[in-house]
Short mmCIF file of C-alpha atoms in Angstrom, two decimals:
data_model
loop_
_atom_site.label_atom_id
_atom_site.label_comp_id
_atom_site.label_asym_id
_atom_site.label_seq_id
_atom_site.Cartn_x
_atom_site.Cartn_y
_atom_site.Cartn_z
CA UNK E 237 9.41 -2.56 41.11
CA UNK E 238 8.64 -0.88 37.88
CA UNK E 239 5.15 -1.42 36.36
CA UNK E 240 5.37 -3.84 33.00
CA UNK E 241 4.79 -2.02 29.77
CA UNK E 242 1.24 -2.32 28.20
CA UNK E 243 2.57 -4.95 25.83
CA UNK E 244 4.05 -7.17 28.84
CA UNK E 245 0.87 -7.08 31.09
CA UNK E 246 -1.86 -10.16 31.34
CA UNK E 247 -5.15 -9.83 30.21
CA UNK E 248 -6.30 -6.25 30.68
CA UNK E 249 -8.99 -5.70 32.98
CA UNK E 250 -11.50 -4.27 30.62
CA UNK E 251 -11.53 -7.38 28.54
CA UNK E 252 -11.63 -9.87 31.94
CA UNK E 253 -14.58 -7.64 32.80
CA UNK E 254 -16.60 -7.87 29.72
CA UNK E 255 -15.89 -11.50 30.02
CA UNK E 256 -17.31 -11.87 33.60
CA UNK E 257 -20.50 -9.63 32.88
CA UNK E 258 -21.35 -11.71 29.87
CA UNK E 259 -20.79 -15.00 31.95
CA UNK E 260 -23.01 -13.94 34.85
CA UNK E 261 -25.44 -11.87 32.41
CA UNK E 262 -26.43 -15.05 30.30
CA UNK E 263 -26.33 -17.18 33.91
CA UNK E 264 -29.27 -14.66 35.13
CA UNK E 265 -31.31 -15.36 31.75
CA UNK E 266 -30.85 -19.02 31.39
CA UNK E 267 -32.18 -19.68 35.26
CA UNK E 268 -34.61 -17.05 35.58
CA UNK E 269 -36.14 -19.20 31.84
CA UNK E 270 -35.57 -21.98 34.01
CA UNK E 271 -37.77 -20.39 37.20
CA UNK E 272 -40.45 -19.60 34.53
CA UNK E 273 -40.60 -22.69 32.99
CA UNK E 274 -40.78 -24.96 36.18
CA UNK E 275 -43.62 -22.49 37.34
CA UNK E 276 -42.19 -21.29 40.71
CA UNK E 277 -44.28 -18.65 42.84
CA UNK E 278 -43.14 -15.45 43.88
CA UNK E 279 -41.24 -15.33 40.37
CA UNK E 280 -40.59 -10.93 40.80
CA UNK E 281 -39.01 -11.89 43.87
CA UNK E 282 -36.75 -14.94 43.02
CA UNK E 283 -36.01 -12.62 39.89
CA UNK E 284 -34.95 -9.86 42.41
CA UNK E 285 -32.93 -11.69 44.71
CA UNK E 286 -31.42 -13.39 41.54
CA UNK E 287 -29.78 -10.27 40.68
CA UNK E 288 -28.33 -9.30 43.80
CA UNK E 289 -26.95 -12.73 43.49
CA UNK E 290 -25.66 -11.93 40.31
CA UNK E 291 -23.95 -8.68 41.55
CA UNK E 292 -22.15 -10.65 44.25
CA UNK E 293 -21.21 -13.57 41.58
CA UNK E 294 -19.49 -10.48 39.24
CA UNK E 295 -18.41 -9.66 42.67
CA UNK E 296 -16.78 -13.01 43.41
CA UNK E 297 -15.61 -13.69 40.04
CA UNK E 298 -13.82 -10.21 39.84
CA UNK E 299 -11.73 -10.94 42.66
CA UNK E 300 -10.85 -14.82 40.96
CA UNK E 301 -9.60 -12.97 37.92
CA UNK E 302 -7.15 -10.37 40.27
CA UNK E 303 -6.34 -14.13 42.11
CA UNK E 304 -5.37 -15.64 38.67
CA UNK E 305 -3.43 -12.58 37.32
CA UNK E 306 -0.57 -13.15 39.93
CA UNK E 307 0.11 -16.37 37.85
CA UNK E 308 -0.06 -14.81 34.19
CA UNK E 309 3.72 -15.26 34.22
CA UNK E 310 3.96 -18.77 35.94
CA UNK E 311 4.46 -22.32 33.53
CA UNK E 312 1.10 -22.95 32.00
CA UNK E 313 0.72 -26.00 34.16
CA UNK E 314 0.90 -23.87 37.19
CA UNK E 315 -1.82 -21.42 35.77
CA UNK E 316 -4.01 -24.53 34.80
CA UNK E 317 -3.92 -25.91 38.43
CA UNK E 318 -4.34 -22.44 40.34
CA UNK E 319 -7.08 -21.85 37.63
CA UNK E 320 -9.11 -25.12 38.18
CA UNK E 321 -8.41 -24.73 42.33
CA UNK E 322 -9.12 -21.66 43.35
CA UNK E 323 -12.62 -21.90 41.61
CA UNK E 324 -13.72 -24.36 44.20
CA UNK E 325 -13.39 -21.87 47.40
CA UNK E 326 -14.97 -18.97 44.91
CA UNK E 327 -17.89 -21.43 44.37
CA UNK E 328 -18.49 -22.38 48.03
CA UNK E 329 -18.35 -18.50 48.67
CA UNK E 330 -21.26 -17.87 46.08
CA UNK E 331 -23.11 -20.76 46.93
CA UNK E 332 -23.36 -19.47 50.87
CA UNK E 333 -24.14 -16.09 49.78
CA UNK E 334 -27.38 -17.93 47.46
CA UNK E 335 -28.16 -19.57 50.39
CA UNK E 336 -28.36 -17.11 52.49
CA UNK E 337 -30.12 -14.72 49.70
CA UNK E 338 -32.93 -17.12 48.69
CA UNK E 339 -33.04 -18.97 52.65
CA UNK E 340 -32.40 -17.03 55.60
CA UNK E 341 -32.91 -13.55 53.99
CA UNK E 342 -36.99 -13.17 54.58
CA UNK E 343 -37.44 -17.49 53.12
CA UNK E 344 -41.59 -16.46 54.74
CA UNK E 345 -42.06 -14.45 51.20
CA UNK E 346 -40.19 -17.88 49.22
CA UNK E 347 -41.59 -20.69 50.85
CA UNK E 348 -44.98 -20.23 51.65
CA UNK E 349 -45.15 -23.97 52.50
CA UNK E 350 -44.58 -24.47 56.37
CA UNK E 351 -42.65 -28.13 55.68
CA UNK E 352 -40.55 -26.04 53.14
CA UNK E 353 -39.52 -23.77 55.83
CA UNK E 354 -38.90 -26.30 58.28
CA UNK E 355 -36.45 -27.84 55.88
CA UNK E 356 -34.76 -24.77 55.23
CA UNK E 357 -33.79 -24.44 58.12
CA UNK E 358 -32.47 -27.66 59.11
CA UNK E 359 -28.49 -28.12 59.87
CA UNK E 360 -28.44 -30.59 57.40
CA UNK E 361 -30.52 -29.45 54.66
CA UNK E 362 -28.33 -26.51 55.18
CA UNK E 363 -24.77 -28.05 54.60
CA UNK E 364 -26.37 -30.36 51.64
CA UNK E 365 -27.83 -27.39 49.61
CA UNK E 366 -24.59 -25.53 50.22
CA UNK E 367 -22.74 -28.49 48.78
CA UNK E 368 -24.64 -29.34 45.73
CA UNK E 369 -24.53 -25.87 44.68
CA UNK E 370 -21.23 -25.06 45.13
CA UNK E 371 -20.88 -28.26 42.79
CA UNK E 372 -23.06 -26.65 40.09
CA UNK E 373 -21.19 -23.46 40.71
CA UNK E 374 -17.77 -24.55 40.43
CA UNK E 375 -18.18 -25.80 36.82
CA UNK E 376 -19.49 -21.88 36.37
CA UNK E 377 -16.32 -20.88 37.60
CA UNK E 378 -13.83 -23.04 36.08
CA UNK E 379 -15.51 -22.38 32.60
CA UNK E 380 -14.57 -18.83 33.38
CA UNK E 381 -11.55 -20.07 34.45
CA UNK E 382 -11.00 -21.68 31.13
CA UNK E 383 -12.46 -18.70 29.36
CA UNK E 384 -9.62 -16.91 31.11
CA UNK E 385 -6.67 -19.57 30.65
CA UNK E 386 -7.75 -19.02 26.33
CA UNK E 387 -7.52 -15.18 26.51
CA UNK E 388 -4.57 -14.97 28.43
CA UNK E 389 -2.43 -17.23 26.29
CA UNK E 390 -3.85 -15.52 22.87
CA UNK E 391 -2.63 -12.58 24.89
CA UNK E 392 1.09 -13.86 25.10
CA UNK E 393 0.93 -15.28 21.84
CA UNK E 394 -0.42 -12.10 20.51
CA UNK E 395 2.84 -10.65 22.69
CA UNK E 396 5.38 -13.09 21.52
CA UNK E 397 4.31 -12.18 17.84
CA UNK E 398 4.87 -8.01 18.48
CA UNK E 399 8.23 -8.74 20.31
CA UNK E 400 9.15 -11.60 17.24
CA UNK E 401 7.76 -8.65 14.70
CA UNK E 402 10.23 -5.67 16.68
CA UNK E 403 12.89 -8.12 16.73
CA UNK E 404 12.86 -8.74 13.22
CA UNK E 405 12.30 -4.99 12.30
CA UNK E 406 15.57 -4.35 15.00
CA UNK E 407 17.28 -6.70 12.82
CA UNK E 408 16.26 -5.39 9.34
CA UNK E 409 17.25 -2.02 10.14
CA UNK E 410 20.27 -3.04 11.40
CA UNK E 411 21.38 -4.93 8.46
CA UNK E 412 20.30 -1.91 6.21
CA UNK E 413 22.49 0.31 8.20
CA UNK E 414 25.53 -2.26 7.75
CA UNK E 415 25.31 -2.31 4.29
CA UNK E 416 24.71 1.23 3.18
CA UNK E 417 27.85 2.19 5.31
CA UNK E 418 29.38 -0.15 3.18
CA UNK E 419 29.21 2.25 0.63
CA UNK E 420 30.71 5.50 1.65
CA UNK E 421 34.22 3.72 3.21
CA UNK E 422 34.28 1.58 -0.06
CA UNK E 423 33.62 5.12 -2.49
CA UNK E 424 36.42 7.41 -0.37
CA UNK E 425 38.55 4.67 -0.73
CA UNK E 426 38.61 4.92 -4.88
CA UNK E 427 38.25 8.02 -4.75
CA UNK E 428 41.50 8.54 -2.52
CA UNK E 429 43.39 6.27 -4.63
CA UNK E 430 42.21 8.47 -7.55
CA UNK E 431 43.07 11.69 -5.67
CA UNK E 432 46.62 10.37 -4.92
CA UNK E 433 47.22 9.98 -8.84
CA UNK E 434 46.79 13.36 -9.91
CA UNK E 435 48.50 14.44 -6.39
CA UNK E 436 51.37 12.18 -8.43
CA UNK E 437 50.98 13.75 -11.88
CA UNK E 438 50.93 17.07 -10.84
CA UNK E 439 47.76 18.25 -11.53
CA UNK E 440 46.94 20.18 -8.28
CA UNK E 441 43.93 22.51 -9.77
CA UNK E 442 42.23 18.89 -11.03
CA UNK E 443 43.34 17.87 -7.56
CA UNK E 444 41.39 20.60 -5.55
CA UNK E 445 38.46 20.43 -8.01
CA UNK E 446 38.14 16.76 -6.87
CA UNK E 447 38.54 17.82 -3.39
CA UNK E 448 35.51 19.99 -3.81
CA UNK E 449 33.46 17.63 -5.48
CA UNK E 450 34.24 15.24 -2.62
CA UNK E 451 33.12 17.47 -0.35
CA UNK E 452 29.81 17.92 -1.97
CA UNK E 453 29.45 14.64 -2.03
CA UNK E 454 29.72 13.63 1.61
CA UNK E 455 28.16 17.01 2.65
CA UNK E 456 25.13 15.71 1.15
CA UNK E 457 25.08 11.68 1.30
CA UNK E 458 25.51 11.85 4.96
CA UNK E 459 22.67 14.44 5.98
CA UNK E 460 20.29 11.62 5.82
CA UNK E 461 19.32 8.41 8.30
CA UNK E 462 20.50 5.54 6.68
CA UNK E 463 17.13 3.53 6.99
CA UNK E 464 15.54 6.67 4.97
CA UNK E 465 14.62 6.53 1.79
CA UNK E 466 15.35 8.92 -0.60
CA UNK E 467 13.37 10.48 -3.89
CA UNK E 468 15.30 9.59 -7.34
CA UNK E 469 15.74 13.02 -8.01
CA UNK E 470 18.27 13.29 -4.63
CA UNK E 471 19.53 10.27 -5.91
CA UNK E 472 20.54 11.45 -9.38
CA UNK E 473 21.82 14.73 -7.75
CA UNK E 474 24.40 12.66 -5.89
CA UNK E 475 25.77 10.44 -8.83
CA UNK E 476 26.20 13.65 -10.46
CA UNK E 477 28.08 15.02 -7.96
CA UNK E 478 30.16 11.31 -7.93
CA UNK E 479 30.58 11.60 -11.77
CA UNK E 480 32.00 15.02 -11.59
CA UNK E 481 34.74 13.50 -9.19
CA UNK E 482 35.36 10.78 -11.72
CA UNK E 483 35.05 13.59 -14.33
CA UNK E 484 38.54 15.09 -13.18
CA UNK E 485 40.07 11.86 -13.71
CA UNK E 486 38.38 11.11 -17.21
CA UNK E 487 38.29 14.59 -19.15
CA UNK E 488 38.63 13.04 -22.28
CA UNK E 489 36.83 9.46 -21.63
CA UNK E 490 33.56 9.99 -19.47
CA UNK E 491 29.54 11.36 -20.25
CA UNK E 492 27.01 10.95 -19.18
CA UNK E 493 23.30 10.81 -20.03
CA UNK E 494 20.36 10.32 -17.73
CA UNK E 495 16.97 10.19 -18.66
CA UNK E 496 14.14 9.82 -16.18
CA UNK E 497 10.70 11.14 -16.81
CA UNK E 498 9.77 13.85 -14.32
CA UNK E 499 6.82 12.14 -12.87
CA UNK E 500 9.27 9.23 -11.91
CA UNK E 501 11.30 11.88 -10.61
CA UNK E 502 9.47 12.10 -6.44
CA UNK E 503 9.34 8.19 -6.28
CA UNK E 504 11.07 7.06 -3.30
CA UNK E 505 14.44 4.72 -3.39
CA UNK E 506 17.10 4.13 -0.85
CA UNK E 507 19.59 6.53 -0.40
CA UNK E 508 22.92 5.36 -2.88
CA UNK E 509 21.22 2.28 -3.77
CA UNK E 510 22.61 3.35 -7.47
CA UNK E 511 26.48 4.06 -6.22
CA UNK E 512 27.67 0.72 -6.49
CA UNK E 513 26.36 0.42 -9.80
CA UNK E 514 27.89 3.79 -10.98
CA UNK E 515 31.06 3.03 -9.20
CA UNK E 516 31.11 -0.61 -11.30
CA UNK E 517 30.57 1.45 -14.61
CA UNK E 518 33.08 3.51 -13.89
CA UNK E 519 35.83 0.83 -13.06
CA UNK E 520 35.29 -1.65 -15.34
CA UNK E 521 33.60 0.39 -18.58
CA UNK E 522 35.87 3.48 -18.40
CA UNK E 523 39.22 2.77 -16.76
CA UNK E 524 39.52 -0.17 -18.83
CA UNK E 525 39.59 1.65 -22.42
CA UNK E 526 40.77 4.52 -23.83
CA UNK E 527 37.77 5.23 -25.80
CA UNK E 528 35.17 7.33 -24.74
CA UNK E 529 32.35 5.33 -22.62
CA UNK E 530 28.92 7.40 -21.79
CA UNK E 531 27.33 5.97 -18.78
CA UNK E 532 23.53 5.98 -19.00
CA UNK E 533 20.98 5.72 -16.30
CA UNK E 534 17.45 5.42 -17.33
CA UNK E 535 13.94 5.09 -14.90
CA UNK E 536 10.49 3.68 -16.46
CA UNK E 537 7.52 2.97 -14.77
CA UNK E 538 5.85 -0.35 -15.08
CA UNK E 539 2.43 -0.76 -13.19
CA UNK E 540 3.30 -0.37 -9.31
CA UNK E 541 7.26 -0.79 -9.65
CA UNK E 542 9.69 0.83 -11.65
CA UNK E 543 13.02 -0.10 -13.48
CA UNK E 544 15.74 1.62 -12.62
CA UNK E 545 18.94 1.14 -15.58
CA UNK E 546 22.59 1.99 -15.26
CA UNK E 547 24.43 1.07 -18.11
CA UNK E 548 27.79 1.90 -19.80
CA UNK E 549 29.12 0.74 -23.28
CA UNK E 550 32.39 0.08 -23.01
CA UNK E 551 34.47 -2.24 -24.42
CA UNK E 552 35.95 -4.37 -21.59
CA UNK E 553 32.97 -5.20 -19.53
CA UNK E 554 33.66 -7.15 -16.38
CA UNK E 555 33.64 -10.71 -16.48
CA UNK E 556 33.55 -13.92 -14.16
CA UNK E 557 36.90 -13.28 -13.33
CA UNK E 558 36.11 -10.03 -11.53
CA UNK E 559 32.83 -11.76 -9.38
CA UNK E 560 33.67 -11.36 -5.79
CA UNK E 561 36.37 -8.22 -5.95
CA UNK E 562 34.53 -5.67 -3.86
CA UNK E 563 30.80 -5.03 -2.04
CA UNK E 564 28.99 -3.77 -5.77
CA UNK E 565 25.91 -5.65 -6.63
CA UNK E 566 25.74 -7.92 -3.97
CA UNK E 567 25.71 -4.98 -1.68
CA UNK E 568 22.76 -3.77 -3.54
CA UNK E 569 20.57 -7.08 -3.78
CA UNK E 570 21.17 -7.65 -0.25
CA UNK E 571 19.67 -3.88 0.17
CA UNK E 572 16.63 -4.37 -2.16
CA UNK E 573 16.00 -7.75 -0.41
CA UNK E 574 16.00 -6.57 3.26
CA UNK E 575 14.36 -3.54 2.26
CA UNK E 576 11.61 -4.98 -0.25
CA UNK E 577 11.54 -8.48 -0.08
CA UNK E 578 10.80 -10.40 -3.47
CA UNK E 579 9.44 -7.19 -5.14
CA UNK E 580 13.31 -5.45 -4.44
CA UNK E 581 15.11 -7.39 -7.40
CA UNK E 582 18.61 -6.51 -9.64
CA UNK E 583 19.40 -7.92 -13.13
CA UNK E 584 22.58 -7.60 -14.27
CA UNK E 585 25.26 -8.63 -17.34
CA UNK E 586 27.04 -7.91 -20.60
CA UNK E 587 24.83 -5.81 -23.03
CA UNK E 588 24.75 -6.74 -26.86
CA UNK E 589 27.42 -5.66 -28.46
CA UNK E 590 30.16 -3.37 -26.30
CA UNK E 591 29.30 -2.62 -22.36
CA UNK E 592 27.66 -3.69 -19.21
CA UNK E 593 24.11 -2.88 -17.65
CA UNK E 594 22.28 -3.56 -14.11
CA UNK E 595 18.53 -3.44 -13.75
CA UNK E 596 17.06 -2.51 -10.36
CA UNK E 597 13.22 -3.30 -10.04
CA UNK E 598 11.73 -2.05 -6.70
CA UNK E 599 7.82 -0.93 -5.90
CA UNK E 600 7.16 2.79 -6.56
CA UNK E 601 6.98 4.78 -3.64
CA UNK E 602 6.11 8.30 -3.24
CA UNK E 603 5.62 8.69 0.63
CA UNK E 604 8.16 8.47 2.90
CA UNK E 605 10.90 10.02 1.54
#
């Protein structure tokens, strides 16, 4: 059988260990306070024999704790009754061995009194002090017990909470990985269909230079892990590269401007977070018209997040009768939210006057990426 990993095991021995030599350590000092108080004789060598007591109780209680471990993975009711009944052999074990240290073991040196060594020495006497102190020293032991029934189920709950925490990272990354190879299929597919038009006008040199640009494109937007983040300025680089493909099919009808300050330039965002958004612009701001359209996208900082803009002023923005016809925006808020939470957000709709724009608002990151 394979040994459990670290996160799967019970309570680790250090920890039952400190536990048990604070338990007997604070035992020692509250009886030996006791010894002094009551004003027994010989108190150097009660206070002697007390410790090798002591050692044999950390003893004793060590081997309890490697008992109770074979039932860190039973039903808690299980643990609670193994816990509470296998302190009561443990207790009768230390309360022979205190006999035995402070009554048979030299008692001349203890019990100076010749009736108090009589006693001690009586079958009865014997059995009866055995007895009572096993009593006393059970409740010892099931404290511990209970001391070790509390640690070992913050221990699983401190387990259930890492596996419930990788679980939920697992399933984050996964749904970041679904959704940014969303992207890619959805931009080769317009980007074919815009291929296979100038294939059908005749236009093989605009043809090949959109081949090129294509292959620029995915050269680059696929040398990274999908889960990695990106700077802005690798960002920008590849909607350049997209608007040059679009550039072939718009000679006449597409610019573009992009103005980013240079400090905002290393801050981290995820990789094509802003294709969507381009893509969008492109369908519904410049295929629509024949006027020219300049697409603009625009970075500012604002405290700890910044605002990301891509906007286009054309003259046929999209409206409610395009929601729902492809991945765009929902693709990205569904990105920003599993990636960011409430501080990923995207703001988008008609600008005044002629065109469209989409605000992305994310925490500035400059690590990572």
């Amino acid at each position: 059988m394979t040994d459990l990993p670290e996160d799967d095991r019970g309570v680790a021995p250090s920890i039952a260990l400190y536990s048990i030599l604070g338990f007997w350590f604070f035992y020692t000092i509250i009886v030996t306070l006791r010894a002094i108080v009551v004003g027994f004789d010989a108190q150097w060598e009660m206070a002697a024999r007390r410790m090798v007591v002591a050692v044999i109780g950390i003893i004793v209680t060590w081997i309890l704790y490697l008992a109770l471990r074979r039932f860190d993975y039973k039903p808690l009711a299980v643990r609670f009754v193994a816990a509470f009944s296998l302190a009561a052999p443990f207790a009768l074990a230390m309360a022979a061995a205190n006999y035995y240290i402070f009554n048979v073991y030299d008692p001349i040196s203890l019990f100076p009194d010749a009736e108090m060594k009589k006693k001690a020495i009586e079958e009865g006497y014997v059995l009866i002090s055995i007895v009572e102190d096993a009593m006393t020293r059970y409740f010892f032991l099931a404290a511990w017990a209970g001391l070790y029934l509390a640690l070992s189920y913050a221990s699983e709950a401190h387990r259930t909470e890492r596996r419930a925490a990788r679980l939920e990272r697992a399933a984050q990354q996964a749904e970041l990985r679904s959704l940014r190879y969303q992207v890619n299929p959805h931009f080769l597919f317009n980007t074919l269909n815009s291929l296979s038009t100038l294939v059908m006008r005749n236009k093989p040199d605009d043809a090949e230079q959109m081949i090129m640009s294509l292959s620029n494109f995915y050269r680059t937007s696929l040398t990274g892990d999908p889960l990695d983040d990106v700077p802005l300025e690798e960002e920008v680089h590849l909607q350049k590269l997209y608007l040059d493909i679009e550039a072939v099919r718009f000679p006449d009808r597409l610019s573009t401007v992009i103005d980013i300050p240079p400090a905002l330039m290393n801050a981290c965002v995820p990789g094509l977070i802003l294709q969507p958004l381009v893509e969008n612009a492109i369908k519904y701001g410049v295929s629509r018209t024949s006027s020219p359209v300049t697409i603009t996208i625009t970075a500012r900082e604002d405290g700890d997040l910044i605002h990301i803009a891509v906007t286009d002023d054309g003259d046929n923005p999209p409206s409610d009768a395009d929601a729902g016809s492809g991945i765009g925006l929902v693709n990205v808020r569904d990105r920003l939210t599993a990636r960011f939470g409430d501080q990923g957000r995207i703001v988008y709709g008609p600008r005044e006057g002629d065109g469209f724009s989409v605000l992305l608002t994310l925490p500035i990151i400059r690590r990572g990426c």
